[in-house]
Amino acid sequence: MELRILGCSGGEANGERLTGLLVNGCVAIDAGSITGALTVEEQVKIQHVFISHSHLDHICTLPFFTKNIFGHTHDAVEIHALPETLDVLRRHLFNDELWPDFSVIPSPNDPTIRYTDIEPERAYHVCGLRITPIRVNHLVPCVGFKVEDEKDAFIFTSDTAETDRIWEVANATPNLRLVIAEASFPNEQVRLAAASKHLTPAKLGAELAKLQRDVPVKIYHLTPGDRVPMLPQLQALRDSRVSLLDQDERLIW
Ligand SMILES: [Zn+2]
Ligand SMILES: [Zn+2]
């Protein structure tokens, strides 16, 4: 499996990129950075996009992506998300007001994108991968994902406050190679973290106590201006599994 990090807020590079992963060149997980990180040639190879939730930093390049691939693909690209998330995309984004409705362009029978409902805990088989959404605890309906091929697995928690199920799933995945987890605000902003359903480094520490696996845990979603206070707070966890996810990281198993 090849996992390419297209963007993860809080990365060191100038020009912030937002959340997005690419697996085997064919499946995008979240769409915060597709068009910023990939050439059009690479974008055209994406056949499936799994969206964790409707917040802008996870979907904002979907419109430009649909425009870029228009006319270059044989089949519609499938946009997989919870029904509540797809509803937001339909009503507030691809509504002909903010962006044309590419689910009926060029025609309803031959669209550029197709919406597909997903259900937590059900496995979806695409591009030789098995992708299982796991519900997490965020301000809007949100899922993390377990992504597996026949050999290896990784887990992306997406945005979440305190949660249990995704850690149970991680503990029950024998071939787990990596967890990508969030920490969004420094410890001093615990009230903001609670109100927006995110984690601070201290809260992440409590979450990681639930993870009984010795695998790398790469942290994403730091608010860029808060890197300086957050780095020592992450180090203070004294958890050797923890490091920051790098915007352009490529992981191959
Ligand atoms: Zn969010
Ligand atoms: Zn986010």
mmCIF file with all atom_site columns, C-alpha atoms and ligand atoms in Angstrom, residues 53 55 57-58 138 140 142 159 198 221, ligand 1:
data_model
loop_
_atom_site.group_PDB
_atom_site.id
_atom_site.type_symbol
_atom_site.label_atom_id
_atom_site.label_alt_id
_atom_site.label_comp_id
_atom_site.label_asym_id
_atom_site.label_entity_id
_atom_site.label_seq_id
_atom_site.pdbx_PDB_ins_code
_atom_site.Cartn_x
_atom_site.Cartn_y
_atom_site.Cartn_z
_atom_site.occupancy
_atom_site.B_iso_or_equiv
_atom_site.pdbx_formal_charge
_atom_site.auth_seq_id
_atom_site.auth_comp_id
_atom_site.auth_asym_id
_atom_site.auth_atom_id
_atom_site.pdbx_PDB_model_num
ATOM   1  C  CA . HIS A 1 53  ? -17.273 15.051 7.337  1.00 0.00 ? 53  HIS A CA 1
ATOM   2  C  CA . HIS A 1 55  ? -16.144 20.834 7.322  1.00 0.00 ? 55  HIS A CA 1
ATOM   3  C  CA . ASP A 1 57  ? -10.866 21.932 5.480  1.00 0.00 ? 57  ASP A CA 1
ATOM   4  C  CA . HIS A 1 58  ? -11.882 18.396 4.413  1.00 0.00 ? 58  HIS A CA 1
ATOM   5  C  CA . HIS A 1 138 ? -17.159 15.721 16.245 1.00 0.00 ? 138 HIS A CA 1
ATOM   6  C  CA . VAL A 1 140 ? -21.048 17.353 12.789 1.00 0.00 ? 140 VAL A CA 1
ATOM   7  C  CA . CYS A 1 142 ? -18.055 12.394 11.205 1.00 0.00 ? 142 CYS A CA 1
ATOM   8  C  CA . ASP A 1 159 ? -11.482 15.222 13.497 1.00 0.00 ? 159 ASP A CA 1
ATOM   9  C  CA . HIS A 1 198 ? -11.329 18.594 18.968 1.00 0.00 ? 198 HIS A CA 1
ATOM   10 C  CA . HIS A 1 221 ? -4.734  19.153 12.320 1.00 0.00 ? 221 HIS A CA 1
HETATM 11 ZN ZN . ZN  B 2 .   ? -14.007 19.223 11.450 1.00 0.00 ? 1   ZN  B ZN 1
#
